[in-house]
mmCIF file of C-alpha atoms (C1' of nucleotides) in Angstrom:
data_model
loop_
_atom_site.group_PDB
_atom_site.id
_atom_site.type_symbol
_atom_site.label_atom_id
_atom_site.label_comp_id
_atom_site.label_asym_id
_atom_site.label_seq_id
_atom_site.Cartn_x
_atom_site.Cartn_y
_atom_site.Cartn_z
ATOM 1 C CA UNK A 19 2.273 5.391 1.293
ATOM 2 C CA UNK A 20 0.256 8.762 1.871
ATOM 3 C CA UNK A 21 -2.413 8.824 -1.089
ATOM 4 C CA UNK A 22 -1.985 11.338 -3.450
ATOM 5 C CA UNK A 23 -5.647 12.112 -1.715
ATOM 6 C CA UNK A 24 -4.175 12.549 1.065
ATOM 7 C CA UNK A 25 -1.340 15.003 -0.393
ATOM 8 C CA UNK A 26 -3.814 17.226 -1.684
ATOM 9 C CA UNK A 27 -5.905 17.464 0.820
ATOM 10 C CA UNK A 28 -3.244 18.773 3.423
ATOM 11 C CA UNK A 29 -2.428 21.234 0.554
ATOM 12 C CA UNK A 30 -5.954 22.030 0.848
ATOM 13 C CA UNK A 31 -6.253 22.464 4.729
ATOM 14 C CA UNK A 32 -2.859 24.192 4.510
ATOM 15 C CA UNK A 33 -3.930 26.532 1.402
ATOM 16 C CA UNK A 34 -7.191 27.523 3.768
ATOM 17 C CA UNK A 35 -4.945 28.011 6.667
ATOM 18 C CA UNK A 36 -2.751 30.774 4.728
ATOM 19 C CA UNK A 37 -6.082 32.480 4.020
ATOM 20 C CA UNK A 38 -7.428 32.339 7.295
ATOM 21 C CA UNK A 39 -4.084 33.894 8.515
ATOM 22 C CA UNK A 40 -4.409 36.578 6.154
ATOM 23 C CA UNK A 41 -7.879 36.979 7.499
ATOM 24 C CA UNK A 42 -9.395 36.109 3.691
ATOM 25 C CA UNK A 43 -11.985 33.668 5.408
ATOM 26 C CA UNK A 44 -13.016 30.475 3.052
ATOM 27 C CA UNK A 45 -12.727 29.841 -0.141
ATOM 28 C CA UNK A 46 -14.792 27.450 -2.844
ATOM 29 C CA UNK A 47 -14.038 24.163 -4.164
ATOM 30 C CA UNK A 48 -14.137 25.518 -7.847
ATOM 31 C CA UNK A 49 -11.430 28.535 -6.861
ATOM 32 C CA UNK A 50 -9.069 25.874 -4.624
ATOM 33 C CA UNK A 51 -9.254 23.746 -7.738
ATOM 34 C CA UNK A 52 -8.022 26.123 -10.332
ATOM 35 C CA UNK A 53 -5.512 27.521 -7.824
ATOM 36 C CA UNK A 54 -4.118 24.208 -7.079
ATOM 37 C CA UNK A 55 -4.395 22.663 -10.183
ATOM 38 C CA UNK A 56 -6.387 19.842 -8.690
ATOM 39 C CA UNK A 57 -8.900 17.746 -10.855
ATOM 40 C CA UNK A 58 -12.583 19.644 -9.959
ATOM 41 C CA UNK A 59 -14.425 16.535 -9.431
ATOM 42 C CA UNK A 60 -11.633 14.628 -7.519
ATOM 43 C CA UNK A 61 -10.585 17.623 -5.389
ATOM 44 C CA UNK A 62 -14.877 17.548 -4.395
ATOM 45 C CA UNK A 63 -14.892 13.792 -3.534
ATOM 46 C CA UNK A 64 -11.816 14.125 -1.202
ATOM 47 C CA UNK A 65 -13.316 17.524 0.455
ATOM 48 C CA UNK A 66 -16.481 15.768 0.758
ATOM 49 C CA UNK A 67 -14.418 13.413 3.045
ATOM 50 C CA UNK A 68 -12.522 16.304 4.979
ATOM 51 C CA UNK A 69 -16.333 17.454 5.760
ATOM 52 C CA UNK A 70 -17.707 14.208 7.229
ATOM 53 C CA UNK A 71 -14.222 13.878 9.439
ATOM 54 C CA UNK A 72 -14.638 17.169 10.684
ATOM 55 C CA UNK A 73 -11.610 19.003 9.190
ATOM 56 C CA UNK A 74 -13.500 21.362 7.275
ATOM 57 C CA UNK A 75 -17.191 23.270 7.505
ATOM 58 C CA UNK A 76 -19.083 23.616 4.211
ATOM 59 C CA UNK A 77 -21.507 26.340 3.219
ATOM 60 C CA UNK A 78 -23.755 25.209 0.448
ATOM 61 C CA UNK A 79 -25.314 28.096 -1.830
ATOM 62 C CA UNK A 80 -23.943 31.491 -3.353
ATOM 63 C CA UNK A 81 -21.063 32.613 -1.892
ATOM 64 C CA UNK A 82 -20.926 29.519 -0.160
ATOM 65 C CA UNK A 83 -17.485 27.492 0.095
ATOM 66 C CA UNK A 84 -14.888 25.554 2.550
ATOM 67 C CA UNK A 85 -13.421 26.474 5.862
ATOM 68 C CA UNK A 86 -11.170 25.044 8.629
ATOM 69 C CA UNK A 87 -13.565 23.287 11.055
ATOM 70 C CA UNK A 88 -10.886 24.643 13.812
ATOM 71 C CA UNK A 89 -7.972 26.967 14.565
ATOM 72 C CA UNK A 90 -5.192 25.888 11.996
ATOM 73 C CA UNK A 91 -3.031 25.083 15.176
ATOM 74 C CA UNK A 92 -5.120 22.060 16.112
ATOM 75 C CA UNK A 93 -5.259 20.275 13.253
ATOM 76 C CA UNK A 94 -2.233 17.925 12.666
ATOM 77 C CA UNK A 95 -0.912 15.872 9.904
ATOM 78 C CA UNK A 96 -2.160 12.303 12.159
ATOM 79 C CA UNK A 97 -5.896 14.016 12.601
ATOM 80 C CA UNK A 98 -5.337 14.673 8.430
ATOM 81 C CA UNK A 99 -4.008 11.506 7.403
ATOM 82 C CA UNK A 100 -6.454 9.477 9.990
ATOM 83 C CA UNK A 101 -9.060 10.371 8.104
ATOM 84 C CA UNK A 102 -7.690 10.901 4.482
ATOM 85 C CA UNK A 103 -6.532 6.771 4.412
ATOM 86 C CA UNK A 104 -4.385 5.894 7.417
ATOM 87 C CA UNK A 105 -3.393 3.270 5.664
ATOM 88 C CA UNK A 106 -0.658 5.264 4.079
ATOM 89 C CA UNK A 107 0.686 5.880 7.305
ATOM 90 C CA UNK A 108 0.441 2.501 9.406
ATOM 91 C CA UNK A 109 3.613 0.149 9.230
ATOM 92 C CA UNK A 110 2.069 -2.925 9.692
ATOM 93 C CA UNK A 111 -1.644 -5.327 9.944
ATOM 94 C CA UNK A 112 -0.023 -7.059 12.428
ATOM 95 C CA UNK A 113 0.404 -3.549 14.675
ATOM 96 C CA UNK A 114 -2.351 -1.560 12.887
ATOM 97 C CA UNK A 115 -5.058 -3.943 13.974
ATOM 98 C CA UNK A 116 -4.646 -5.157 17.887
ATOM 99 C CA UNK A 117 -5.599 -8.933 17.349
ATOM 100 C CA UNK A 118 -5.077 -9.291 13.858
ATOM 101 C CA UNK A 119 -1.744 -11.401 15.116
ATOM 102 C CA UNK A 120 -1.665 -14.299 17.295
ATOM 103 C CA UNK A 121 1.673 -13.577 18.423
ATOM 104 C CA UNK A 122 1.608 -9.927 19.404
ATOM 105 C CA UNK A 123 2.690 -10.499 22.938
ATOM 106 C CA UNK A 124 5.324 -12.772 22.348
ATOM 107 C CA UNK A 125 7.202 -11.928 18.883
ATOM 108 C CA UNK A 126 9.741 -9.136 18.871
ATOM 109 C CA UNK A 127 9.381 -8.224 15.406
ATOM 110 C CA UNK A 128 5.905 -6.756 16.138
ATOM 111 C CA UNK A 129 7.562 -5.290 19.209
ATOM 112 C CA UNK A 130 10.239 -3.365 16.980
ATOM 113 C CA UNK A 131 7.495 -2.148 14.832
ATOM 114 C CA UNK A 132 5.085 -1.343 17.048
ATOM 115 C CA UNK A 133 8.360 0.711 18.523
ATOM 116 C CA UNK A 134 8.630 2.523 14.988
ATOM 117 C CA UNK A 135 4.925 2.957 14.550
ATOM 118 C CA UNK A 136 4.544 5.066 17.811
ATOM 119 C CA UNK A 137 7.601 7.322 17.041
ATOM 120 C CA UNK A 138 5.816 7.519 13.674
ATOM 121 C CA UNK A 139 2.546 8.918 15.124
ATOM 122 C CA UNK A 140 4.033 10.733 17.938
ATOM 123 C CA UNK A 141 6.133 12.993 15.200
ATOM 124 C CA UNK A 142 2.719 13.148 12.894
ATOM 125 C CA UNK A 143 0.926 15.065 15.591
ATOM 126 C CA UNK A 144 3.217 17.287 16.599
ATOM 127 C CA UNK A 145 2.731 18.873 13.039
ATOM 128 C CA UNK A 146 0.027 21.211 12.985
ATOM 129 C CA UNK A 147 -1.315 23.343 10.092
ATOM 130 C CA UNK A 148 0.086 26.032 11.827
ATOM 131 C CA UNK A 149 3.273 25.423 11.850
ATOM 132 C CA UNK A 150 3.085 24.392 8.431
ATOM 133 C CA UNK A 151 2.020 26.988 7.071
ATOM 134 C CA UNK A 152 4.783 29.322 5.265
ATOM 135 C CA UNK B 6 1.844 -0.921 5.109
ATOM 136 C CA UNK B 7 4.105 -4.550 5.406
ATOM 137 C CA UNK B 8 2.826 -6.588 3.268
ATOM 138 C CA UNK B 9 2.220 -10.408 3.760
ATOM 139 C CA UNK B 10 4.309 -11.404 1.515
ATOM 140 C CA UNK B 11 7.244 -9.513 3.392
ATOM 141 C CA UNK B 12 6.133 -10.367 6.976
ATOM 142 C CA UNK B 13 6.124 -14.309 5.516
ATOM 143 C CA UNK B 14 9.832 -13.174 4.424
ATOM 144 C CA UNK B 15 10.614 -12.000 7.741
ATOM 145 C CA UNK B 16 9.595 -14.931 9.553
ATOM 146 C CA UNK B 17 11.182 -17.565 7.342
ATOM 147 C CA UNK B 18 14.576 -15.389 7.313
ATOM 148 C CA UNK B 19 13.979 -15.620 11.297
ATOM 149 C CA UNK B 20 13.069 -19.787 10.910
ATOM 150 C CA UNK B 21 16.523 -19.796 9.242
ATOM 151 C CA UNK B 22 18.763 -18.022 11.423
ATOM 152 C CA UNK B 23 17.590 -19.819 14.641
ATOM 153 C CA UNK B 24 18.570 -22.979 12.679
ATOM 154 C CA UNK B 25 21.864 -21.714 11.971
ATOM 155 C CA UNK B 26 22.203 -20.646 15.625
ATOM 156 C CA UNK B 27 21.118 -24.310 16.643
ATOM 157 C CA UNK B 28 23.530 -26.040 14.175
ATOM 158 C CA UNK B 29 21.194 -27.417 11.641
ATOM 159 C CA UNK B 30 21.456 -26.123 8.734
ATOM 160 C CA UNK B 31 19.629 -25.262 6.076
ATOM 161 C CA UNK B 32 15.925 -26.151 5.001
ATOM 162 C CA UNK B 33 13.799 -26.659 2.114
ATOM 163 C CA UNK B 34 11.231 -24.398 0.909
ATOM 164 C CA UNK B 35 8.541 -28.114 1.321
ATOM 165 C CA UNK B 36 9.127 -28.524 5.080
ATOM 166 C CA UNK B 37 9.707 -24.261 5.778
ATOM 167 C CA UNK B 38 5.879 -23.821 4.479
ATOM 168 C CA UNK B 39 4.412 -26.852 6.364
ATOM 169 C CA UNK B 40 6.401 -25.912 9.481
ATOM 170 C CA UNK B 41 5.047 -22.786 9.055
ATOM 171 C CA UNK B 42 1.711 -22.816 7.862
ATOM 172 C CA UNK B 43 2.638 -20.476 4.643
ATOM 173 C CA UNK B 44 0.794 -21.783 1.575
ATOM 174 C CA UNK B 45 3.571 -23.628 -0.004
ATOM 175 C CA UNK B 46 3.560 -22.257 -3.628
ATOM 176 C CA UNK B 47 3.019 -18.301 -2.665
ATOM 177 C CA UNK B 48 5.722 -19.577 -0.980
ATOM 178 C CA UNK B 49 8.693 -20.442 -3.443
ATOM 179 C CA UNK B 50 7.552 -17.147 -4.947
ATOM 180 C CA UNK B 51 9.200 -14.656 -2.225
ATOM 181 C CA UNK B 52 11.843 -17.066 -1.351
ATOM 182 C CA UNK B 53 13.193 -16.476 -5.284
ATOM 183 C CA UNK B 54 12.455 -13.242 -4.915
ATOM 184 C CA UNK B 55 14.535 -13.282 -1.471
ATOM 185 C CA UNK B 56 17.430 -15.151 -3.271
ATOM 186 C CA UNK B 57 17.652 -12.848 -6.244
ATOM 187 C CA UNK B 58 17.919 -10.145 -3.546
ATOM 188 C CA UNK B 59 20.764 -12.374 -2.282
ATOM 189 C CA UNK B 60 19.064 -12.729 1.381
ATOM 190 C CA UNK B 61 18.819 -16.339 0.983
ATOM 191 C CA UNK B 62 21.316 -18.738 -1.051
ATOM 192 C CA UNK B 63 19.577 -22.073 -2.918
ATOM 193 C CA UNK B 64 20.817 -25.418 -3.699
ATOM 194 C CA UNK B 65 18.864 -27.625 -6.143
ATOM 195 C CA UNK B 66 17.752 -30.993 -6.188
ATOM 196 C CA UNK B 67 17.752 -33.803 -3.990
ATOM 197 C CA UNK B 68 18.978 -32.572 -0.656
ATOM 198 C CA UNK B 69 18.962 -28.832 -1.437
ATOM 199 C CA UNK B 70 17.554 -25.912 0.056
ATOM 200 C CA UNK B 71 17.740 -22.510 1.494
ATOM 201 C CA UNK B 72 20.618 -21.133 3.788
ATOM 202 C CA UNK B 73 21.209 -17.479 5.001
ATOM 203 C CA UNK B 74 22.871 -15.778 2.466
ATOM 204 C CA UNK B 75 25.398 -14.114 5.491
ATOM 205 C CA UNK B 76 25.237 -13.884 9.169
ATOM 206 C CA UNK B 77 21.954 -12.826 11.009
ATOM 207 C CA UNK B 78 23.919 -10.298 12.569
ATOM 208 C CA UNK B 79 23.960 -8.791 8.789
ATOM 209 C CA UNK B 80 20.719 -8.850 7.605
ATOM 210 C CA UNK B 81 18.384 -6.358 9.010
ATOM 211 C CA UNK B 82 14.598 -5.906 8.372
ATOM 212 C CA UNK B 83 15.519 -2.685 6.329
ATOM 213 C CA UNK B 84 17.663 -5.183 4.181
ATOM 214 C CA UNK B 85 15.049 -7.489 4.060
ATOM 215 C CA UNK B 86 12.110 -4.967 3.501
ATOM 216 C CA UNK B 87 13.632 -2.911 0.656
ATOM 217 C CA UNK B 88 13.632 -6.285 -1.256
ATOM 218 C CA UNK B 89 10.247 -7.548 -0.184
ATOM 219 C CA UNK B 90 8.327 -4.235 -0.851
ATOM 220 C CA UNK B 91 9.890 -1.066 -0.230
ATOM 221 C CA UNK B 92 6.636 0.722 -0.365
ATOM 222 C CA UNK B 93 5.539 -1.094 2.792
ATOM 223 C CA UNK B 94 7.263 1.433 5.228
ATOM 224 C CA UNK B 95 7.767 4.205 2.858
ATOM 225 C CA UNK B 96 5.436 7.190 4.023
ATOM 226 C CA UNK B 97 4.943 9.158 1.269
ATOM 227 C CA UNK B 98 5.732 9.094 -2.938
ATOM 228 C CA UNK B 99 7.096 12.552 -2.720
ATOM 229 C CA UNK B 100 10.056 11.446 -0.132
ATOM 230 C CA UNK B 101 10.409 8.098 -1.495
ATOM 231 C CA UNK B 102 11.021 9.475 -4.828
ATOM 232 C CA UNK B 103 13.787 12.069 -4.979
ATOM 233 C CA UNK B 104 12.531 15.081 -7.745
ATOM 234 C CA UNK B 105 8.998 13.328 -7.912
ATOM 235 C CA UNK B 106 7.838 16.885 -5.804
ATOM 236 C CA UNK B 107 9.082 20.163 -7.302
ATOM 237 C CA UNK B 108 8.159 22.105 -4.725
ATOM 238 C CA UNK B 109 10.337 19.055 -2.559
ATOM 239 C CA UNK B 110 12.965 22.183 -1.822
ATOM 240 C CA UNK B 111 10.005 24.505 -0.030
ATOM 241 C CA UNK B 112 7.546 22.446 1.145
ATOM 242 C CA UNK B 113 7.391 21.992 4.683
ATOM 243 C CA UNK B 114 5.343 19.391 4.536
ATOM 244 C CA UNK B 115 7.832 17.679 2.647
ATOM 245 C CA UNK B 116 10.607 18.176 5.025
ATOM 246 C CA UNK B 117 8.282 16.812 7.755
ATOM 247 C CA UNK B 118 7.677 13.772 6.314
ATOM 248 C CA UNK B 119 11.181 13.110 5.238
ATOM 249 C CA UNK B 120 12.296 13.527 8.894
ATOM 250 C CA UNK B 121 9.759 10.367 9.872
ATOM 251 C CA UNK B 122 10.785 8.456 6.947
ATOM 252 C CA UNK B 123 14.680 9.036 7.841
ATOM 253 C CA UNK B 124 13.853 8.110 11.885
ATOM 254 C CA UNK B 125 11.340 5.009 10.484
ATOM 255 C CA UNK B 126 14.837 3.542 8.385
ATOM 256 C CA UNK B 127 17.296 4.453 10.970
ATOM 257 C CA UNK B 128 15.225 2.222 13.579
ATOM 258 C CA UNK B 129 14.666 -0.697 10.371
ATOM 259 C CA UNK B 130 18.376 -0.819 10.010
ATOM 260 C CA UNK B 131 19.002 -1.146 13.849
ATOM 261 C CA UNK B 132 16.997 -4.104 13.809
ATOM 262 C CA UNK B 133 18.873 -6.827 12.794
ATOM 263 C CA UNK B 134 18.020 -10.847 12.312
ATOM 264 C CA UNK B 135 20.363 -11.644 15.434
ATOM 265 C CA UNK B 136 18.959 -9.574 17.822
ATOM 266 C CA UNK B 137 15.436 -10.608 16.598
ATOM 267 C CA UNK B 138 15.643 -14.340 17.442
ATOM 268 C CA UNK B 139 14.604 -15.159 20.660
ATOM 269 C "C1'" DT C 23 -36.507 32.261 -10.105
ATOM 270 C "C1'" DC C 24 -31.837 31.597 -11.203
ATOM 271 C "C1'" DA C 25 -27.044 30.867 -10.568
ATOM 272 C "C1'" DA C 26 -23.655 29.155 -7.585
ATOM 273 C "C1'" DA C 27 -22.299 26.045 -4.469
ATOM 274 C "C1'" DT C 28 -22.114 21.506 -1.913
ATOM 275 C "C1'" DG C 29 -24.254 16.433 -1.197
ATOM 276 C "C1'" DC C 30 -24.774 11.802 -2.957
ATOM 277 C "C1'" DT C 31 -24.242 7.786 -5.754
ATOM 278 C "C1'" DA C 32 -22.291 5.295 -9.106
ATOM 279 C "C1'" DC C 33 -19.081 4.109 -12.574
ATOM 280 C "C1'" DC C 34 -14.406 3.095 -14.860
ATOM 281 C "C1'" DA C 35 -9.413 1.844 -15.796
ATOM 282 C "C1'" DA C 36 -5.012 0.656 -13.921
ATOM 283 C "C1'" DT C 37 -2.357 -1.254 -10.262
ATOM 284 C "C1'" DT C 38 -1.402 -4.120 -6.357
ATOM 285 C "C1'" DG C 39 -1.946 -8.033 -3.197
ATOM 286 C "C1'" DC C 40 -2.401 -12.768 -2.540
ATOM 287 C "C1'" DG C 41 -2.363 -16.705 -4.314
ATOM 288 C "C1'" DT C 42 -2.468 -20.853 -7.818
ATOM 289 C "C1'" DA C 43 -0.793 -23.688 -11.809
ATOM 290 C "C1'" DT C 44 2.470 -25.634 -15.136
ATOM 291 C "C1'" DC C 45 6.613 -26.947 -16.862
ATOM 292 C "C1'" DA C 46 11.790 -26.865 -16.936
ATOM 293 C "C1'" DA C 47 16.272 -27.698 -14.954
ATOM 294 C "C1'" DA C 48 19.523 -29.320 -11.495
ATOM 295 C "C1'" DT C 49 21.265 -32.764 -8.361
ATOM 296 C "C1'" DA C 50 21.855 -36.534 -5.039
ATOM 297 C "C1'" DA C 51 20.982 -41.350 -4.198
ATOM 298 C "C1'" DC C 52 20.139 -45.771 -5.893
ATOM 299 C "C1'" DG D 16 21.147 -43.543 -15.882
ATOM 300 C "C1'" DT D 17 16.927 -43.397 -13.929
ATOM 301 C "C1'" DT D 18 14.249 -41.502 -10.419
ATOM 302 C "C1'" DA D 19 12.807 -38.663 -6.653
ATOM 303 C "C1'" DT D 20 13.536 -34.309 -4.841
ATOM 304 C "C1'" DT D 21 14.264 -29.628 -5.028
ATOM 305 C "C1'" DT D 22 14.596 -24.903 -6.975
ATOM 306 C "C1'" DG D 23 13.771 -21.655 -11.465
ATOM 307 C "C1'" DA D 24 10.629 -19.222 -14.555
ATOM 308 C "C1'" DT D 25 6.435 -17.716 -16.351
ATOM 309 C "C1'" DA D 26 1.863 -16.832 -16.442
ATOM 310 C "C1'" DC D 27 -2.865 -16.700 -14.874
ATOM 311 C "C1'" DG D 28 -6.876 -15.285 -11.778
ATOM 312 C "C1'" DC D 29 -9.608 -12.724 -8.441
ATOM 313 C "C1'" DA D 30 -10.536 -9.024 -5.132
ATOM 314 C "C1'" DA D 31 -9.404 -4.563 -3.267
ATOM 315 C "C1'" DT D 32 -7.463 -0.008 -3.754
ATOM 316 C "C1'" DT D 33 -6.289 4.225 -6.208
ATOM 317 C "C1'" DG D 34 -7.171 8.039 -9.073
ATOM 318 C "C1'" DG D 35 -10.489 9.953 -11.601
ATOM 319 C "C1'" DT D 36 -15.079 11.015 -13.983
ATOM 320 C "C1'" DA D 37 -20.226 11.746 -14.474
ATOM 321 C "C1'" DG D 38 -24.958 12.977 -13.336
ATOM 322 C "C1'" DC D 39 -28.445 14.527 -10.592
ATOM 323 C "C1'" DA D 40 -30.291 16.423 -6.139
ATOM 324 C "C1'" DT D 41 -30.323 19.979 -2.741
ATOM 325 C "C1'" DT D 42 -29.357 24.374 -0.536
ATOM 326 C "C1'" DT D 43 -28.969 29.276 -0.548
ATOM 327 C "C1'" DG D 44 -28.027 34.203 -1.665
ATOM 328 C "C1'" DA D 45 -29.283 37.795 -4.863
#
DNA sequence: TCAAATGCTACCAATTGCGTATCAAATAAC
DNA sequence: GTTATTTGATACGCAATTGGTAGCATTTGA
């Protein structure tokens, strides 16, 4: 299951993305949170994350505020979710974590998965802010 | 993500249709855990839960047991994962829960992620107990 | 210097995951 | 009909995760 951390913080990237395409530039955490109707203080902890994994460039200060780290069109929803709990996204331990299962060469369960798993990420990065966006 | 408690499910459902392919029979819940090294009380809790979501069949006492509740051929690991923890492969709340988004009509995002999730259960319900025994 | 903005750490309640424990009921064999 | 074997039901416990909240430090533009 994608975290509802997760959810908002692709609303986020995408919300920046609109501006940037409108050529509004960044925006602050207080202004995405009242326009988004996000919880102030969780909506900081989860762009604090988006910061360290290198979606988004913060500007501390006056006037400061949030921006897309890169063009809108190469940032996808795996690069997003990757870093926002790719948990929510990954089928199974067994597949998730080479080693984690004994059997992994020989048991055709993991094989099927693993089989579902790559479509899964294949289709996650071909979706890119860019396209996303409205 | 697949929980334990469904992968156990998987593999005993598996246990029990190569026995039925061999001729054996049935098997009880005692000699299923020691056989396979599943800690025999967390046990007998997902096999109820896989007989009251009629995967397995149960006889009591003396000489009882568990049985395939139909052909491997008709049990698939969407059948099987639906009862054991639907979340497990379900990628996002919004999807998973029809009107839980209201914005589930617009939202690109949305539609995205309901494309994987359709692809991830087509591929689940390909994959049935049959073609998954060795 | 002050206000506006992010950075950092820590806390809290509810839920879920992975088991464990206890007793009741059915049933086959003797 | 007693006994051993087997499933049925309920409930408890602990650790990790999720979804927030709170407080203080630091940076920076005006």
């Amino acid at each position: 299951m994608i975290t509802r951390e997760a959810d908002y913080g692709i609303r986020v990237l995408l919300l920046l993305a609109r501006r940037e395409r409108a050529g509004q530039g960044g925006e602050s955490s207080v202004a995405i949170a009242e326009e988004m109707d996000i919880p102030y203080r969780f909506l900081r902890k989860l762009v604090k994350r988006m910061v360290a994994g290198r979606l988004l460039t913060s500007r501390r200060g006056k006037g400061g505020g949030l921006e897309l780290a890169r063009p809108a069109g190469r940032i996808t929803l795996y690069d997003i979710l990757e870093i926002m709990g790719p948990a929510g996204t990954r089928l199974s331990q067994c597949v998730a974590t080479p080693g984690a299962c004994r059997r992994a060469g020989t048991c055709r369960v993991h094989r099927v998965i693993g089989t579902i798993q790559t479509s899964v990420d294949r289709q996650l990065r071909a979706a890119n802010l860019e396209s996303l966006v409205d």
